[in-house]
GROMACS .gro file of C-alpha atoms in nm:
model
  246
    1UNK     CA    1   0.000   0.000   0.000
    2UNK     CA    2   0.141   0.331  -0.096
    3UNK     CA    3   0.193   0.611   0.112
    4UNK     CA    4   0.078   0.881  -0.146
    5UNK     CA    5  -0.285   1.030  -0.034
    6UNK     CA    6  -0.521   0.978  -0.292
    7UNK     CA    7  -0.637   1.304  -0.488
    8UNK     CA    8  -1.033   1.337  -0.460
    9UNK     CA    9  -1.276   1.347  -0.739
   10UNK     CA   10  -1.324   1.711  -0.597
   11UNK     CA   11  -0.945   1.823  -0.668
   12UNK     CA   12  -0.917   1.633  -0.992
   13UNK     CA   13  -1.240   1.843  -1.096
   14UNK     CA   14  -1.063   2.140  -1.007
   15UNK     CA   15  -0.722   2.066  -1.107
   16UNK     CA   16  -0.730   2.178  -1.498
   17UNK     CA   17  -0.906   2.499  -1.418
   18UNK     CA   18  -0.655   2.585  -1.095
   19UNK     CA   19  -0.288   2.458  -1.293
   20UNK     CA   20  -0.407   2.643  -1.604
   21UNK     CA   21  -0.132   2.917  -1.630
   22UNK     CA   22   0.117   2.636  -1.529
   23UNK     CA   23  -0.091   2.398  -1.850
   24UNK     CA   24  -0.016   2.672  -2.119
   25UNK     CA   25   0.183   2.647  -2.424
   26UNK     CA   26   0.431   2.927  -2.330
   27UNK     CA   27   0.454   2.722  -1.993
   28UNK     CA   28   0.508   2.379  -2.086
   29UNK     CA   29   0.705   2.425  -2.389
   30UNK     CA   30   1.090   2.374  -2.238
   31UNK     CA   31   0.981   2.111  -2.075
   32UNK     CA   32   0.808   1.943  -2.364
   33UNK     CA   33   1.106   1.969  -2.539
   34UNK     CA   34   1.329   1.860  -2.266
   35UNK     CA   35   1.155   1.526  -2.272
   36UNK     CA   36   1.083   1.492  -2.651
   37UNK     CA   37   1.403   1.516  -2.711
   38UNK     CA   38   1.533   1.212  -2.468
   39UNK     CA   39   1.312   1.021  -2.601
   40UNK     CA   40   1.389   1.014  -2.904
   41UNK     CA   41   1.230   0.749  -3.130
   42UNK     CA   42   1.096   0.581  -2.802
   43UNK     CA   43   0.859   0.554  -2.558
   44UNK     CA   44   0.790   0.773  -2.275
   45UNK     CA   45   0.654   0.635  -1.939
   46UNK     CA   46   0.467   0.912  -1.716
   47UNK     CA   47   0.441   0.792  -1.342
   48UNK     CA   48   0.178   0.989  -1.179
   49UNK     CA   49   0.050   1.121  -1.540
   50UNK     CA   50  -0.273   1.295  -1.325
   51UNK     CA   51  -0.510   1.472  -1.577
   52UNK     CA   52  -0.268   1.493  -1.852
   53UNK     CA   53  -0.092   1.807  -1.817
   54UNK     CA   54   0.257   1.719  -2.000
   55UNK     CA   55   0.178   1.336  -2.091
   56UNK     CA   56  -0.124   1.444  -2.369
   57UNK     CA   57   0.061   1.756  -2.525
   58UNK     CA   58   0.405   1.541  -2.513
   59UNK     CA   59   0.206   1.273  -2.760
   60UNK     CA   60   0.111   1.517  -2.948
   61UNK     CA   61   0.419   1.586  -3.049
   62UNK     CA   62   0.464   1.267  -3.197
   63UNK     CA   63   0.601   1.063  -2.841
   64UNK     CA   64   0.389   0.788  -2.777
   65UNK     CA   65   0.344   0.798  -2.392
   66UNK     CA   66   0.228   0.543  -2.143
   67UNK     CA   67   0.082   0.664  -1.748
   68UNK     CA   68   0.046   0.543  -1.458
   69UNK     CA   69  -0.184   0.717  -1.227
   70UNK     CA   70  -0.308   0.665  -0.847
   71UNK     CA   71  -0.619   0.826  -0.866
   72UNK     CA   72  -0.885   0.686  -1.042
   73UNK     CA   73  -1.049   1.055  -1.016
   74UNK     CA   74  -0.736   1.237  -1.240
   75UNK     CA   75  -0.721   1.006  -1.487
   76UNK     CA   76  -1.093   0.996  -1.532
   77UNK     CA   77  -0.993   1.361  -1.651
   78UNK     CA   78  -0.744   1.282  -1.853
   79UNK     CA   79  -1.001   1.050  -2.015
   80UNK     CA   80  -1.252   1.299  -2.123
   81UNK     CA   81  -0.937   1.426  -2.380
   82UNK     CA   82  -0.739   1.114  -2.448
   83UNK     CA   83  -0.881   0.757  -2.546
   84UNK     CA   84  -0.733   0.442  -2.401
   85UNK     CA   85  -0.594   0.419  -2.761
   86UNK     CA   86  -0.420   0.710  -2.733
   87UNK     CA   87  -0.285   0.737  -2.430
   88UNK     CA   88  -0.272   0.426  -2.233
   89UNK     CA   89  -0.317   0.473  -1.812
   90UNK     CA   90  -0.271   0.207  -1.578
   91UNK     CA   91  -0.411   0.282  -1.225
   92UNK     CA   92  -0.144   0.196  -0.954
   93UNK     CA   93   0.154   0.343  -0.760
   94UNK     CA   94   0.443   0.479  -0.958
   95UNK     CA   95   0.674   0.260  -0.697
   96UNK     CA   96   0.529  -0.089  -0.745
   97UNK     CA   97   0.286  -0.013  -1.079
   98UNK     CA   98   0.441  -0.226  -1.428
   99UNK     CA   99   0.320  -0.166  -1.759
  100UNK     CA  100   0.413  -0.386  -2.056
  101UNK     CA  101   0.716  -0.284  -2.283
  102UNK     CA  102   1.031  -0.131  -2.260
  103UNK     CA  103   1.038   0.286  -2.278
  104UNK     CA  104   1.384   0.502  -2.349
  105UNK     CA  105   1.210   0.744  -2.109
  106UNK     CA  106   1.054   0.730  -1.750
  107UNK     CA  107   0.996   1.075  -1.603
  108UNK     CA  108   0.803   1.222  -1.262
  109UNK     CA  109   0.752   1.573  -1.251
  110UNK     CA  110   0.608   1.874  -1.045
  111UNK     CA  111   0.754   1.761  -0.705
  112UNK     CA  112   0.523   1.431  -0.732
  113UNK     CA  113   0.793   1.228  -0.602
  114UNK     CA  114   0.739   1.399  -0.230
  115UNK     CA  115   0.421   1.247  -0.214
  116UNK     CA  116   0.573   0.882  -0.127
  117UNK     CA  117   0.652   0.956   0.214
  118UNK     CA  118   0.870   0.696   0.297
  119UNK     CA  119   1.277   0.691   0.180
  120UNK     CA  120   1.197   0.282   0.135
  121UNK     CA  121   0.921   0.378  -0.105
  122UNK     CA  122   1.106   0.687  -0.272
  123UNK     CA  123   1.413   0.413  -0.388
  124UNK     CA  124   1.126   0.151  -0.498
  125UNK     CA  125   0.988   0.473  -0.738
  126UNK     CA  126   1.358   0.472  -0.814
  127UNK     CA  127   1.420   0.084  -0.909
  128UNK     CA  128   1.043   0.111  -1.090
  129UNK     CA  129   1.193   0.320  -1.345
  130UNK     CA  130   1.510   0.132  -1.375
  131UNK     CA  131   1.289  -0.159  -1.448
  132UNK     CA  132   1.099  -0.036  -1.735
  133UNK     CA  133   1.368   0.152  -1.905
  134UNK     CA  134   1.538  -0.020  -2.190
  135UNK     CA  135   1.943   0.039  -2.189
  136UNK     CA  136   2.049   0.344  -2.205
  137UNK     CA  137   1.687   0.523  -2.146
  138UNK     CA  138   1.659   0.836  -1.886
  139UNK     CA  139   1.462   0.912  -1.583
  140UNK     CA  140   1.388   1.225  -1.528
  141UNK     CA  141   1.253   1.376  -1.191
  142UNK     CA  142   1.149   1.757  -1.145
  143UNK     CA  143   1.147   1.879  -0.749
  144UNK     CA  144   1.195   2.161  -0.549
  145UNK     CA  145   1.500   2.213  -0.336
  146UNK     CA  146   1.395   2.176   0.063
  147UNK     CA  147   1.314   2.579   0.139
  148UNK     CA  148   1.542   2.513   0.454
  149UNK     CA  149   1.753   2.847   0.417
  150UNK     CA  150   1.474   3.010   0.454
  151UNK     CA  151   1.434   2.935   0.848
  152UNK     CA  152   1.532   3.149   1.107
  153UNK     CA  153   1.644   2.928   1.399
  154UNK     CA  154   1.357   2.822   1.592
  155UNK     CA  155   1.096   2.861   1.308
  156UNK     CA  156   0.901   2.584   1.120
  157UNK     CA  157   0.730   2.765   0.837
  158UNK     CA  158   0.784   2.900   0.539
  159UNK     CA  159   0.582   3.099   0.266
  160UNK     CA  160   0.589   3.005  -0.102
  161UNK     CA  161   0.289   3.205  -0.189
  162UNK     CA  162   0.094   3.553  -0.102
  163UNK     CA  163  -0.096   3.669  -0.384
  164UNK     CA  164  -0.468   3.791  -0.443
  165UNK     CA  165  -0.640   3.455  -0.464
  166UNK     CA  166  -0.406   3.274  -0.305
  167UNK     CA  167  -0.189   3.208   0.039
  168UNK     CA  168   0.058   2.916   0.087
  169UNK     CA  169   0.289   2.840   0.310
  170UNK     CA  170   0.511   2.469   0.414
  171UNK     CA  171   0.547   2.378   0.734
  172UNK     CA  172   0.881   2.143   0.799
  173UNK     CA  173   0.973   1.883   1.052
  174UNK     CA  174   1.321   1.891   1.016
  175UNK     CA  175   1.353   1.524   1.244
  176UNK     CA  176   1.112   1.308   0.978
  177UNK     CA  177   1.226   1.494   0.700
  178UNK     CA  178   0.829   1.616   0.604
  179UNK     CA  179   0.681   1.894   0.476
  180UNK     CA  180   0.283   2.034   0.497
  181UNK     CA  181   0.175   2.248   0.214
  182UNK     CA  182  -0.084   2.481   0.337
  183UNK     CA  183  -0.328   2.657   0.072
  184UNK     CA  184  -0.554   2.892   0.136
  185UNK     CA  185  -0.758   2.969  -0.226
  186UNK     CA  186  -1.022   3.249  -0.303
  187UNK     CA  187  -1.268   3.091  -0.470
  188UNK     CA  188  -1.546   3.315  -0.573
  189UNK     CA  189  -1.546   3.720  -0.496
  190UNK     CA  190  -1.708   3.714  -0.130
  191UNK     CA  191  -1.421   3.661   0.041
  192UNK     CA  192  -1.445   3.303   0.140
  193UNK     CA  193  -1.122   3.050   0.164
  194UNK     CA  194  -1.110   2.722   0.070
  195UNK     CA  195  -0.818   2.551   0.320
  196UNK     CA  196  -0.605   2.249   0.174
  197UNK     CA  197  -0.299   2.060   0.281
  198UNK     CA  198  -0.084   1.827   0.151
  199UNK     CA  199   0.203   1.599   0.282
  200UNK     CA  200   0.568   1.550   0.128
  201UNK     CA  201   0.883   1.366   0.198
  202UNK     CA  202   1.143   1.620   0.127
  203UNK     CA  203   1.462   1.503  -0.040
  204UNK     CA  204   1.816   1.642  -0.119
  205UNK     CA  205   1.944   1.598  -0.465
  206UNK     CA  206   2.268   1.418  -0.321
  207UNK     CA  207   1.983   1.119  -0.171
  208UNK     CA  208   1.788   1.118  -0.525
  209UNK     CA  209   2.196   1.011  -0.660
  210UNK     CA  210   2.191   0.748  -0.415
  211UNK     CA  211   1.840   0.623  -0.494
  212UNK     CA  212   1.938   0.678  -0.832
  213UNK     CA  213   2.266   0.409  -0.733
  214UNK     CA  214   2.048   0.134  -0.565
  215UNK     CA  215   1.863   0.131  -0.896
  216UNK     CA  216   2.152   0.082  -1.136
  217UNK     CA  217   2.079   0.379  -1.259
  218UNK     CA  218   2.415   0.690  -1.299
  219UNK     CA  219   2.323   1.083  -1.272
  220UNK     CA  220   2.414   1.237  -1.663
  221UNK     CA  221   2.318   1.566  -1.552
  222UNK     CA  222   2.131   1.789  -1.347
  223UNK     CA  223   1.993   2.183  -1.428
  224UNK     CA  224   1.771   2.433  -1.272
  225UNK     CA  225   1.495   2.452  -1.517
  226UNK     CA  226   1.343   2.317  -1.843
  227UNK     CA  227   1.544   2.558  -1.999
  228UNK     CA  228   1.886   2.420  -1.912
  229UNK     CA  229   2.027   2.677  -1.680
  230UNK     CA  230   2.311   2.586  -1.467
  231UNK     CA  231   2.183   2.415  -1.112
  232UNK     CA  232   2.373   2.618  -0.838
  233UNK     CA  233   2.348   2.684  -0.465
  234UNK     CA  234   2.074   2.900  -0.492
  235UNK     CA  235   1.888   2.713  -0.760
  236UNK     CA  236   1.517   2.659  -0.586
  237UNK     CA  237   1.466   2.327  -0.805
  238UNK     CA  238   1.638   2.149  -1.019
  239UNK     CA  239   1.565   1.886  -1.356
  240UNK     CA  240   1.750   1.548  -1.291
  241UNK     CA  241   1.834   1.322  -1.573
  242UNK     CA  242   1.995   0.957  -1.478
  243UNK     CA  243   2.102   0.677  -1.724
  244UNK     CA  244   2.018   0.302  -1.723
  245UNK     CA  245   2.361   0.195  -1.816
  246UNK     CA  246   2.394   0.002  -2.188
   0.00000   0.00000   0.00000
């Protein structure tokens, strides 16, 4: 049983309409062509594929991709654009999950590998990918770096977002290596909030390598964004790329 909580038919409903700016061409188009382009003539494997956000506008550009999705709710979603033809979905965990055929590309992105909350479950994710790529193939992670340098001794929280429709902040226990995402969203204009949290298992990019090592798998490189800029000290996420050795 996986440790991920399972997204509502409520939040899949709203998902679309609230990640729409994040959904948009201008948006998604470095990372579109980050992936495209590793994998090549391939297959591309989507754990956690959700409602579709990269996986359906990455087939359109000619990659054939596979999901595999938790929630029965987000890929009902993802449904309603794609047929099963189309766009494949398995429902599972992206730790334990396997889909027929080998891919040259397995990739997790938008933090969605903080919501295993165990390290044992985190290096399963790991050894899932390694499993399904064929020699040679990538997987590719996207996730924040832990917002720790932004505590003042003896404070647990930390804001990531204050803006007209929306307040969020994490809160961090430093001992279990969580995090909380808080939201507080605006829906309509009489001043009501709608309260949500989530729970993550915060990771540094040095433990991904590790992972990355129990699965067989080597780092080939690491940046800051979709658009390939250098990954440095005060990078606040970075794009991961390891090998399945030939």
């Amino acid at each position: 049983m996986t440790s991920s909580e399972l997204w509502t038919r409520a939040t899949a409903d709203r998902y679309d309409a609230e990640e729409a700016e994040n959904s948009s061409a201008t948006a998604l188009g470095p990372a579109l062509a980050f992936l495209a382009e590793l994998a090549g003539d391939g297959r591309a494997l989507e754990f956690a594929i959700g409602t579709g956000r990269v996986g359906i506008p990455l087939r359109e550009r000619g990659v054939p991709v596979v999901g595999i999705e938790l929630s029965e709710h987000m890929a009902a979603v993802l449904r309603r654009k794609a047929d099963e033809d189309t766009l494949p979905v398995t429902i599972g965990d992206m730790a334990t999950t396997v889909v027929p055929g080998g891919f040259t590309l397995v990739y997790l992105v938008y933090n969605t590998i903080s919501n295993l909350l165990t390290q044992d479950e985190q290096v399963d994710c790991f050894r899932n990918a390694a499993r399904h790529l064929e020699p040679g193939g990538r997987f590719v992670i996207e996730l924040l770096v832990p917002p720790l340098r932004f505590l003042p001794p003896g404070r647990t929280a930390v804001p990531f977002d204050v803006s007209e429709r929306h307040l969020g902040f994490d809160t961090v226990d430093l001992v279990e290596q969580m995090l909380v995402s808080h939201h507080f969203t605006r829906d309509g204009d009489d001043g009501r909030y709608r309260r949500a949290n989530s729970r993550h298992r915060y990771a540094w990019p040095a433990e991904l390598d590790l992972m990355a090592r129990i699965a067989g798998l080597e780092l080939e490189h690491r940046v800051a964004d979709w658009d390939g800029a250098p990954f440095t000290q005060d990078s606040a996420k970075h794009i991961s790329v390891w090998r399945k050795p030939t």
